[in-house]
CSV table of C-alpha atoms in Angstrom, one decimal:
chain,number,residue,atom,x,y,z
E,172,MET,CA,0.0,-0.2,0.2
E,173,LEU,CA,3.1,2.5,1.0
E,174,ALA,CA,4.6,1.7,-2.4
E,175,PHE,CA,1.7,2.1,-4.2
E,176,ALA,CA,1.5,5.7,-2.7
E,177,VAL,CA,4.8,7.0,-3.1
E,178,ILE,CA,4.7,5.7,-7.1
E,179,VAL,CA,1.6,7.1,-8.2
E,180,SER,CA,0.9,10.9,-7.9
E,181,PRO,CA,-1.8,12.1,-6.0
E,182,SER,CA,-2.0,15.2,-8.1
E,183,ALA,CA,-4.4,13.2,-10.2
E,184,TRP,CA,-6.7,12.1,-7.4
E,185,PRO,CA,-9.8,13.9,-6.2
E,186,ARG,CA,-8.5,16.0,-3.0
E,187,ALA,CA,-10.9,14.2,-0.6
E,188,VAL,CA,-9.8,10.8,-1.5
E,189,SER,CA,-6.2,11.7,-1.9
E,190,SER,CA,-6.6,13.4,1.7
E,191,ALA,CA,-8.6,10.4,3.0
E,192,PHE,CA,-6.2,8.0,2.0
E,193,ALA,CA,-3.1,9.8,3.4
E,194,ALA,CA,-4.8,9.8,6.6
E,195,ALA,CA,-5.4,6.3,6.5
E,196,VAL,CA,-1.6,5.7,5.9
E,197,PHE,CA,0.1,7.7,8.6
E,198,ALA,CA,-2.7,6.1,10.7
E,199,PHE,CA,-1.2,2.9,10.2
E,200,LEU,CA,2.3,4.3,10.9
E,201,ASP,CA,1.2,5.6,14.1
E,202,VAL,CA,-0.2,2.1,15.1
E,203,VAL,CA,3.2,0.6,13.4
E,204,ASP,CA,5.3,3.2,15.6
E,205,VAL,CA,3.8,2.2,18.8
E,206,LEU,CA,4.0,-1.1,18.4
E,207,LEU,CA,8.0,-1.0,17.5
E,208,CYS,CA,8.1,1.3,21.2
E,209,PHE,CA,7.6,-2.2,22.6
E,210,VAL,CA,9.8,-3.9,20.6
E,211,TYR,CA,12.7,-1.5,21.3
E,212,GLY,CA,11.9,-1.1,24.7
E,213,PHE,CA,12.8,-5.1,24.9
E,214,LEU,CA,15.4,-5.3,22.7
E,215,ASP,CA,17.1,-2.2,24.6
E,216,ALA,CA,16.8,-3.8,27.8
E,217,VAL,CA,18.3,-7.0,26.9
E,218,PHE,CA,21.4,-5.5,24.9
E,219,GLU,CA,22.2,-2.6,26.7
E,220,ASP,CA,23.3,-1.8,30.6
E,221,SER,CA,21.7,1.6,30.6
E,222,PRO,CA,18.9,1.6,27.9
E,223,VAL,CA,17.9,5.1,27.2
E,224,SER,CA,14.2,6.0,27.1
E,225,CYS,CA,12.2,7.0,24.1
E,226,TYR,CA,9.9,10.2,23.8
E,227,CYS,CA,6.8,8.4,23.9
E,228,HIS,CA,6.0,9.2,27.6
E,229,GLY,CA,4.5,12.6,27.7
E,230,SER,CA,5.3,12.9,31.2
E,231,HIS,CA,8.6,13.1,30.3
E,232,ARG,CA,8.2,16.7,29.0
E,233,ALA,CA,7.8,19.0,31.6
E,234,ALA,CA,10.8,17.8,33.2
E,235,ALA,CA,13.1,18.3,30.1
E,236,LEU,CA,11.8,21.4,28.8
E,237,ASP,CA,12.2,22.8,32.5
E,238,ASP,CA,15.8,21.9,32.4
E,239,ASP,CA,16.8,23.0,29.0
E,240,ASP,CA,14.9,25.7,27.0
E,241,GLU,CA,16.7,24.4,23.8
E,242,VAL,CA,15.6,21.3,24.1
E,243,SER,CA,12.5,21.2,21.6
E,244,ASP,CA,8.9,20.1,22.4
E,245,THR,CA,8.4,18.7,19.2
E,246,LEU,CA,10.3,15.7,20.4
E,247,TYR,CA,7.5,15.1,22.8
E,248,HIS,CA,4.3,17.0,21.3
E,249,ARG,CA,3.7,15.4,17.6
E,250,ARG,CA,0.2,15.8,17.6
E,251,SER,CA,-1.9,12.7,16.1
E,252,ALA,CA,-5.1,11.8,18.1
E,253,LEU,CA,-4.8,8.1,17.4
E,254,ARG,CA,-1.1,8.2,18.5
E,255,ASP,CA,-2.3,10.2,21.8
E,256,ALA,CA,-4.9,8.0,22.7
E,257,LEU,CA,-3.0,4.5,21.9
E,258,MET,CA,-0.1,6.3,24.1
E,259,GLY,CA,-2.8,7.1,26.5
E,260,LEU,CA,-3.4,3.4,26.8
E,261,VAL,CA,0.3,2.6,27.3
E,262,ARG,CA,0.8,4.6,29.5
E,263,GLY,CA,-1.9,3.3,31.4
E,264,ARG,CA,-0.4,-0.2,31.4
E,265,SER,CA,3.1,0.7,32.1
E,266,GLY,CA,2.6,3.2,34.5
E,267,GLY,CA,6.3,4.4,33.7
E,268,SER,CA,7.6,7.8,35.8
E,269,PRO,CA,9.2,11.0,34.4
E,270,GLU,CA,13.0,10.6,33.3
E,271,THR,CA,15.3,13.2,34.8
E,272,GLU,CA,18.0,15.1,32.1
E,273,THR,CA,20.3,13.3,33.7
E,274,GLU,CA,18.8,9.9,33.1
E,275,ARG,CA,18.3,10.5,29.7
E,276,ARG,CA,22.3,11.5,29.0
E,277,LYS,CA,23.1,7.9,29.9
E,278,GLY,CA,23.9,5.7,27.0
E,279,ARG,CA,27.0,4.1,25.5
E,280,SER,CA,28.1,4.6,21.8
E,281,PRO,CA,27.8,2.9,19.4
E,282,ARG,CA,24.1,1.5,20.5
E,283,TRP,CA,23.4,-2.5,18.9
E,284,SER,CA,21.1,-1.0,16.6
E,285,ASP,CA,24.3,1.5,15.3
E,286,CYS,CA,27.0,0.6,13.1
E,287,GLY,CA,30.1,-0.7,14.8
E,288,CYS,CA,32.8,-0.6,11.8
E,289,ASP,CA,35.9,0.8,12.3
E,290,SER,CA,35.1,3.5,10.2
E,291,CYS,CA,31.9,4.7,12.0
E,292,ARG,CA,33.8,4.3,15.6
E,293,ALA,CA,37.0,6.3,14.5
E,294,TRP,CA,35.9,9.3,16.5
E,295,GLN,CA,36.4,7.2,19.6
E,296,ARG,CA,40.2,6.9,19.1
E,297,HIS,CA,40.7,10.6,19.3
E,298,ASP,CA,40.9,12.0,22.9
E,299,ASP,CA,40.1,15.4,22.1
E,300,GLY,CA,36.8,14.5,21.1
E,301,ARG,CA,36.8,17.8,18.8
E,302,LEU,CA,35.1,17.9,15.5
E,303,HIS,CA,36.5,16.6,11.9
E,304,PHE,CA,37.2,19.5,9.4
E,305,VAL,CA,39.0,19.8,6.2
E,306,ALA,CA,41.1,22.8,5.6
E,307,ASN,CA,41.9,24.1,2.2
E,308,GLN,CA,45.1,26.4,2.6
E,309,PRO,CA,45.3,29.2,-0.1
E,310,PRO,CA,49.0,29.2,-1.8
E,311,PRO,CA,51.9,30.7,0.1
E,312,PRO,CA,52.3,34.1,-1.4
E,313,PRO,CA,56.1,34.6,-2.6
E,314,ASN,CA,58.4,36.1,-0.1
E,315,ASP,CA,62.1,36.0,0.9
E,316,GLY,CA,61.3,33.1,3.2
E,317,ALA,CA,60.1,35.6,6.0
E,318,VAL,CA,57.0,34.1,8.4
E,319,THR,CA,53.6,36.1,7.5
E,320,THR,CA,50.8,35.8,10.0
E,321,THR,CA,47.0,36.0,8.7
E,322,GLN,CA,46.7,39.5,9.1
E,323,GLN,CA,49.9,40.5,7.4
E,324,SER,CA,49.3,38.4,4.3
E,325,GLY,CA,45.8,39.8,4.0
E,326,GLU,CA,44.5,35.9,4.2
E,327,GLU,CA,40.6,35.4,5.2
E,328,ASP,CA,39.1,32.7,6.8
E,329,ALA,CA,35.9,31.3,6.1
E,330,ILE,CA,33.9,28.4,8.0
E,331,PHE,CA,31.5,26.5,5.6
E,332,ILE,CA,28.7,24.5,7.5
E,333,HIS,CA,26.6,21.9,5.7
E,334,GLY,CA,23.0,20.9,6.3
E,335,PHE,CA,21.1,17.9,7.7
E,336,THR,CA,22.3,14.3,7.1
E,337,SER,CA,25.3,15.7,5.1
E,338,SER,CA,29.1,16.6,6.0
E,339,SER,CA,32.1,18.3,5.2
E,340,SER,CA,32.1,16.7,1.9
E,341,PHE,CA,28.6,18.7,0.5
E,342,TRP,CA,31.9,21.5,0.3
E,343,ALA,CA,34.3,19.7,-1.8
E,344,THR,CA,33.2,20.6,-5.2
E,345,VAL,CA,33.3,24.3,-4.2
E,346,PHE,CA,36.9,23.7,-2.8
E,347,ARG,CA,38.0,23.1,-6.4
E,348,GLU,CA,37.3,26.5,-7.3
E,349,SER,CA,39.9,27.7,-4.9
E,350,SER,CA,41.5,29.3,-7.4
E,351,ILE,CA,38.8,32.3,-7.2
E,352,LEU,CA,38.8,32.5,-3.5
E,353,ASN,CA,42.7,32.3,-3.4
E,354,ASN,CA,43.4,34.5,-0.8
E,355,CYS,CA,40.9,32.8,1.7
E,356,ARG,CA,41.5,29.7,4.0
E,357,MET,CA,38.2,27.5,3.7
E,358,LEU,CA,37.3,25.5,6.8
E,359,ALA,CA,34.6,22.6,6.3
E,360,VAL,CA,33.7,21.0,9.3
E,361,ASP,CA,31.5,17.8,10.0
E,362,LEU,CA,29.1,18.9,12.5
E,363,LEU,CA,28.7,17.2,16.1
E,364,GLY,CA,26.9,13.6,15.1
E,365,PHE,CA,27.7,13.6,11.1
E,366,GLY,CA,30.8,12.6,8.8
E,367,LYS,CA,33.9,11.6,11.0
E,368,SER,CA,32.7,13.8,13.7
E,369,PRO,CA,31.9,12.6,17.2
E,370,LYS,CA,28.5,10.3,17.9
E,371,PRO,CA,27.9,10.7,21.5
E,372,ALA,CA,24.6,8.8,22.4
E,373,ASN,CA,24.8,11.2,25.9
E,374,CYS,CA,23.7,14.3,23.7
E,375,MET,CA,21.0,15.7,23.1
E,376,TYR,CA,22.5,17.7,19.9
E,377,ARG,CA,20.9,21.3,20.8
E,378,LEU,CA,22.0,24.2,19.0
E,379,LYS,CA,24.4,25.1,21.9
E,380,ASP,CA,26.0,21.8,21.4
E,381,HIS,CA,27.0,22.2,18.0
E,382,VAL,CA,28.2,25.9,18.4
E,383,GLU,CA,30.2,24.9,21.2
E,384,MET,CA,32.0,22.3,19.4
E,385,ILE,CA,32.6,24.7,16.5
E,386,GLU,CA,34.1,26.9,18.9
E,387,ARG,CA,36.4,24.2,20.9
E,388,SER,CA,37.2,22.4,17.3
E,389,LEU,CA,37.9,25.6,15.1
E,390,ILE,CA,37.9,29.1,16.5
E,391,ASP,CA,39.4,28.9,19.8
E,392,PRO,CA,42.4,26.0,18.4
E,393,LEU,CA,42.8,28.0,15.0
E,394,ASN,CA,42.6,31.4,16.9
E,395,LEU,CA,40.1,32.7,14.4
E,396,SER,CA,40.0,36.3,15.4
E,397,SER,CA,37.3,36.9,12.1
E,398,PHE,CA,35.8,35.1,9.6
E,399,HIS,CA,33.2,34.4,6.9
E,400,LEU,CA,30.5,32.1,7.3
E,401,VAL,CA,28.7,29.8,4.9
E,402,SER,CA,26.2,27.4,5.2
E,403,HIS,CA,23.6,25.6,3.6
E,404,SER,CA,20.0,24.5,5.0
E,405,MET,CA,20.2,23.3,8.5
E,406,GLY,CA,23.7,24.7,8.9
E,407,CYS,CA,22.2,28.3,8.3
E,408,ILE,CA,20.4,27.9,12.0
E,409,ILE,CA,23.8,27.1,13.4
E,410,ALA,CA,25.7,29.8,11.7
E,411,LEU,CA,23.1,32.7,12.5
E,412,ALA,CA,23.9,31.2,16.3
E,413,LEU,CA,27.3,31.9,15.9
E,414,ALA,CA,27.2,34.5,14.5
E,415,ALA,CA,25.0,36.1,17.3
E,416,LYS,CA,27.5,34.9,19.8
E,417,HIS,CA,30.3,36.2,18.2
E,418,PRO,CA,29.3,39.3,16.3
E,419,GLU,CA,32.4,41.0,16.3
E,420,ARG,CA,34.5,38.4,14.4
E,421,VAL,CA,32.1,37.4,11.9
E,422,ARG,CA,32.8,39.6,8.8
E,423,SER,CA,29.4,38.3,6.7
E,424,ILE,CA,27.1,35.4,6.4
E,425,THR,CA,25.9,33.4,3.3
E,426,LEU,CA,22.9,31.6,4.1
E,427,ILE,CA,21.8,29.0,1.5
E,428,ALA,CA,18.4,27.7,1.7
E,429,PRO,CA,17.9,28.6,4.9
E,430,PRO,CA,14.6,27.4,7.0
E,431,TYR,CA,13.0,30.3,8.2
E,432,PHE,CA,9.4,31.0,8.4
E,433,GLY,CA,8.6,34.0,10.5
E,434,ALA,CA,6.3,35.4,12.9
E,435,CYS,CA,3.2,33.4,13.4
E,436,GLU,CA,0.6,32.7,15.9
E,437,GLU,CA,1.6,29.0,16.3
E,438,LYS,CA,5.0,28.0,18.3
E,439,ALA,CA,7.7,28.2,15.6
E,440,SER,CA,8.9,24.9,16.5
E,441,GLN,CA,5.9,23.3,15.4
E,442,VAL,CA,5.7,25.2,12.5
E,443,ALA,CA,8.8,24.3,11.1
E,444,LEU,CA,8.1,20.5,11.8
E,445,LYS,CA,4.7,20.9,9.9
E,446,ARG,CA,6.3,22.6,7.0
E,447,LEU,CA,9.6,20.8,6.9
E,448,ALA,CA,8.1,17.7,7.3
E,449,GLU,CA,4.5,18.1,6.2
E,450,LYS,CA,2.6,14.8,6.7
E,451,LYS,CA,2.0,14.0,2.6
E,452,LEU,CA,2.3,11.1,0.5
E,453,TRP,CA,4.2,13.0,-2.8
E,454,PRO,CA,6.6,13.8,-3.6
E,455,PRO,CA,8.4,10.6,-2.2
E,456,LEU,CA,11.3,12.8,-0.5
E,457,GLN,CA,8.5,14.7,1.5
E,458,PHE,CA,7.2,11.5,2.4
E,459,GLY,CA,10.7,10.2,3.5
E,460,SER,CA,11.0,13.4,6.0
E,461,ALA,CA,7.5,13.0,7.6
E,462,VAL,CA,8.0,9.4,8.4
E,463,MET,CA,11.7,10.0,9.6
E,464,SER,CA,10.6,13.1,11.7
E,465,TRP,CA,7.3,12.3,13.4
E,466,TYR,CA,7.9,8.5,13.9
E,467,GLU,CA,10.9,7.9,16.7
E,468,HIS,CA,10.5,4.2,16.0
E,469,ILE,CA,10.0,3.7,12.7
E,470,GLY,CA,12.8,6.1,12.0
E,471,ARG,CA,15.1,4.2,14.1
E,472,THR,CA,14.2,1.2,12.2
E,473,VAL,CA,15.1,2.5,8.9
E,474,CYS,CA,18.5,3.9,10.0
E,475,PHE,CA,18.9,0.4,11.6
E,476,LEU,CA,18.6,-1.0,8.3
E,477,VAL,CA,20.4,1.5,6.2
E,478,CYS,CA,23.1,3.0,8.3
E,479,LYS,CA,24.1,0.0,10.5
E,480,ASN,CA,24.3,-2.3,7.3
E,481,HIS,CA,26.1,0.8,5.2
E,482,LEU,CA,28.8,-1.3,4.4
E,483,LEU,CA,26.8,-3.8,2.4
E,484,TRP,CA,24.7,-0.7,0.4
E,485,GLU,CA,28.0,-0.1,-0.3
E,486,ARG,CA,29.5,-2.8,-1.7
E,487,LEU,CA,26.0,-3.5,-3.6
E,488,PHE,CA,26.4,0.0,-4.8
E,489,ARG,CA,30.2,-0.5,-6.3
E,490,LEU,CA,28.9,-4.1,-7.8
E,491,ILE,CA,25.8,-2.6,-9.7
E,492,THR,CA,27.6,0.7,-10.5
E,493,GLY,CA,31.2,-0.7,-11.3
E,494,LYS,CA,32.8,2.3,-9.6
E,495,ARG,CA,35.4,2.2,-7.0
E,496,ASP,CA,34.2,5.3,-5.0
E,497,VAL,CA,30.7,5.3,-3.1
E,498,ASP,CA,29.2,8.9,-4.3
E,499,PHE,CA,29.6,11.1,-1.2
E,500,LEU,CA,26.1,12.0,-0.7
E,501,LEU,CA,25.2,8.4,-0.5
E,502,GLY,CA,28.0,7.8,1.9
E,503,ASP,CA,26.8,10.9,4.0
E,504,LEU,CA,23.3,9.6,4.4
E,505,THR,CA,24.5,6.7,6.3
E,506,LYS,CA,27.3,8.5,8.4
E,507,HIS,CA,25.1,9.4,11.5
E,508,THR,CA,23.2,7.5,14.3
E,509,HIS,CA,19.5,7.5,14.9
E,510,HIS,CA,20.1,8.8,18.2
E,511,SER,CA,21.8,12.2,16.4
E,512,ALA,CA,19.8,12.5,13.5
E,513,TRP,CA,17.0,12.5,15.4
E,514,HIS,CA,17.8,15.0,18.0
E,515,THR,CA,19.3,17.0,15.7
E,516,MET,CA,16.3,17.3,13.6
E,517,HIS,CA,14.4,18.5,16.5
E,518,ASN,CA,16.3,20.6,18.4
E,519,VAL,CA,18.4,22.3,16.2
E,520,ILE,CA,15.6,22.8,12.9
E,521,CYS,CA,12.9,22.7,15.0
E,522,GLY,CA,14.0,23.8,18.5
E,523,GLY,CA,15.8,26.2,16.6
E,524,ALA,CA,13.5,28.0,15.1
E,525,MET,CA,12.7,29.5,18.5
E,526,LEU,CA,15.8,31.1,18.7
E,527,GLN,CA,16.0,32.8,15.1
E,528,ASP,CA,14.5,36.1,15.4
E,529,ARG,CA,16.9,36.7,18.3
E,530,ASN,CA,19.6,35.6,16.8
E,531,LEU,CA,18.5,37.7,13.4
E,532,GLU,CA,18.2,40.8,15.7
E,533,ALA,CA,21.6,40.3,17.0
E,534,VAL,CA,23.1,40.2,13.5
E,535,GLU,CA,21.5,43.2,12.4
E,536,ALA,CA,22.4,45.2,15.4
E,537,ALA,CA,25.9,44.4,14.9
E,538,GLY,CA,25.6,45.3,11.0
E,539,VAL,CA,27.1,41.7,9.9
E,540,PRO,CA,26.5,41.8,6.0
E,541,VAL,CA,24.0,39.0,4.8
E,542,GLN,CA,23.6,37.3,1.9
E,543,VAL,CA,20.5,34.7,1.3
E,544,ILE,CA,20.8,32.6,-2.1
E,545,HIS,CA,17.7,30.1,-2.5
E,546,GLY,CA,16.6,27.7,-5.1
E,547,GLY,CA,13.5,28.5,-6.9
E,548,ASP,CA,12.5,24.7,-7.0
E,549,ASP,CA,13.6,23.8,-3.7
E,550,GLN,CA,11.3,21.2,-2.6
E,551,VAL,CA,12.6,20.5,0.5
E,552,VAL,CA,13.1,24.2,2.3
E,553,PRO,CA,10.8,26.0,0.3
E,554,ALA,CA,12.1,29.8,-1.5
E,555,GLU,CA,9.7,31.5,0.5
E,556,CYS,CA,11.6,30.6,3.4
E,557,GLY,CA,14.6,33.1,1.7
E,558,ARG,CA,11.9,35.6,1.3
E,559,HIS,CA,10.2,35.7,5.0
E,560,LEU,CA,14.0,36.3,5.9
E,561,LYS,CA,14.8,39.0,4.0
E,562,ALA,CA,11.4,40.4,5.3
E,563,LYS,CA,13.1,39.9,8.7
E,564,LEU,CA,16.4,41.5,8.1
E,565,PRO,CA,16.0,44.4,5.2
E,566,GLY,CA,19.4,44.8,4.7
E,567,ALA,CA,19.8,41.2,3.4
E,568,GLU,CA,20.7,40.7,0.0
E,569,LEU,CA,18.3,37.8,-1.6
E,570,ARG,CA,19.2,35.8,-4.9
E,571,LEU,CA,16.7,33.5,-6.0
E,572,MET,CA,18.0,31.0,-8.3
E,573,GLU,CA,15.1,29.9,-10.8
E,574,GLY,CA,15.9,26.3,-11.9
E,575,CYS,CA,17.6,25.3,-9.2
E,576,ASP,CA,16.5,22.8,-6.3
E,577,HIS,CA,17.6,22.1,-2.5
E,578,LYS,CA,21.0,20.3,-4.0
E,579,THR,CA,21.6,22.4,-7.4
E,580,VAL,CA,21.7,25.9,-6.0
E,581,VAL,CA,25.1,24.7,-5.1
E,582,PHE,CA,26.2,21.8,-7.1
E,583,GLY,CA,27.0,22.4,-10.7
E,584,ARG,CA,27.3,25.8,-10.3
E,585,GLU,CA,30.2,25.9,-8.1
E,586,ARG,CA,32.0,28.3,-10.1
E,587,ALA,CA,29.6,30.6,-10.1
E,588,PHE,CA,28.9,30.5,-6.4
E,589,ALA,CA,32.6,30.9,-5.7
E,590,GLU,CA,32.3,34.4,-7.8
E,591,GLU,CA,29.0,35.4,-5.8
E,592,LEU,CA,31.2,34.5,-2.6
E,593,ARG,CA,34.4,36.4,-4.0
E,594,ALA,CA,31.9,39.5,-4.9
E,595,PHE,CA,30.1,39.5,-1.4
E,596,TRP,CA,33.1,39.0,0.4
E,597,SER,CA,34.9,41.8,-1.4
E,598,ALA,CA,31.5,44.4,-1.1
E,599,SER,CA,31.3,43.5,2.5
E,600,HIS,CA,35.0,44.7,2.8
E,601,GLN,CA,34.9,47.7,1.1
E,602,ASN,CA,31.4,48.6,2.9
E,603,LYS,CA,32.7,47.9,6.1
E,604,GLN,CA,35.9,50.6,5.5
E,605,LEU,CA,33.3,53.0,4.2
E,606,ALA,CA,31.2,52.8,7.1
E,607,ALA,CA,34.8,53.2,9.5
E,608,SER,CA,35.9,56.1,7.6
E,609,ALA,CA,32.3,57.9,8.0
E,610,SER,CA,32.6,56.9,11.6
E,611,GLY,CA,35.9,58.4,11.8
E,612,TRP,CA,35.1,61.8,10.0
E,613,ALA,CA,31.9,61.9,12.4
E,614,GLY,CA,34.6,61.9,15.3
């Protein structure tokens, strides 16, 4: 039934029939997710010394949200009448007690349902616990052997932040155009829980966790006194939080496909969940996003089948395609745990939505130049998000790229994108100099 729903576009069906069928499918998934709650509860008790409870029990909500305002309510409140009724029966029979934040932070890495291969556990062999990042250094300037500092050579730094279920590999093709940005040291980071970076099971993956790890792994060790920020999708939320915390260091911000929906009557976290993971059967990408965002245990099952067995899928990919290397997009999709992806989705994408207005206001007050680039055909983060952000931040520069989607807004136009970055950075530098000169004249 689900396969049929994904293959046949509902646009050809009468609206009422389409809505009824979608409601029936998601009601079925509600039942399956509740049943899987029991299955994973039993398996976790068998295979783990300190099993971590799921978010099915609403009684946990108040304690967790009181402890930390960056823990999103969408972890606990994903509205469904059928699910609420079923979980009411479950709670009535189980009589479970609320779990504190300290108890929830127990856990080991990896869990039994995560991949334990050498590649996925490589981060555990490093004692520092820092994020993995890739640096693309500009060519050394000609000199007589004297050592030059970043400030003396005029070199700039830029931190590139990827989006959801991605890694620093997302920026690899942009880095190949480094000749255009030949005076910039480009630093692409694997966010906490993704790529080759740590994936601890005792972390809530809040927005501040991601920001603090970037500080600890890049900004402080490399002594970055000033830098540009370039971010894609979910990375835009992290970039804005980082800029709001260090407005004096950030020279400019480039936001590519930022998920921002503006002010509304409903809570921002719930709006982000419903808009970015709307319960729809078509297109398939939307259906997949809904399943992975609304159903904790079904999502864990998908990660168990895909991520835990990624070596098998990679071998099959090589066998079918005859290629030696697996496409990095496929590789990145499996380089996370369900725990890291689930919490990042809810605590950064949904929970971070509640903090975006505050961060945007801090960026505007500091006068940090901002440009927004959005694909006109983006089906993951709709182009209206770029317009909403422009309305909130009138001084931002908005570029709507017609014919581009969530990925091709960068892929396939890397050279043009690098030239846009160079032009924006140059204009930002000139505007800053003019503002400094005007301030000096006024003084």
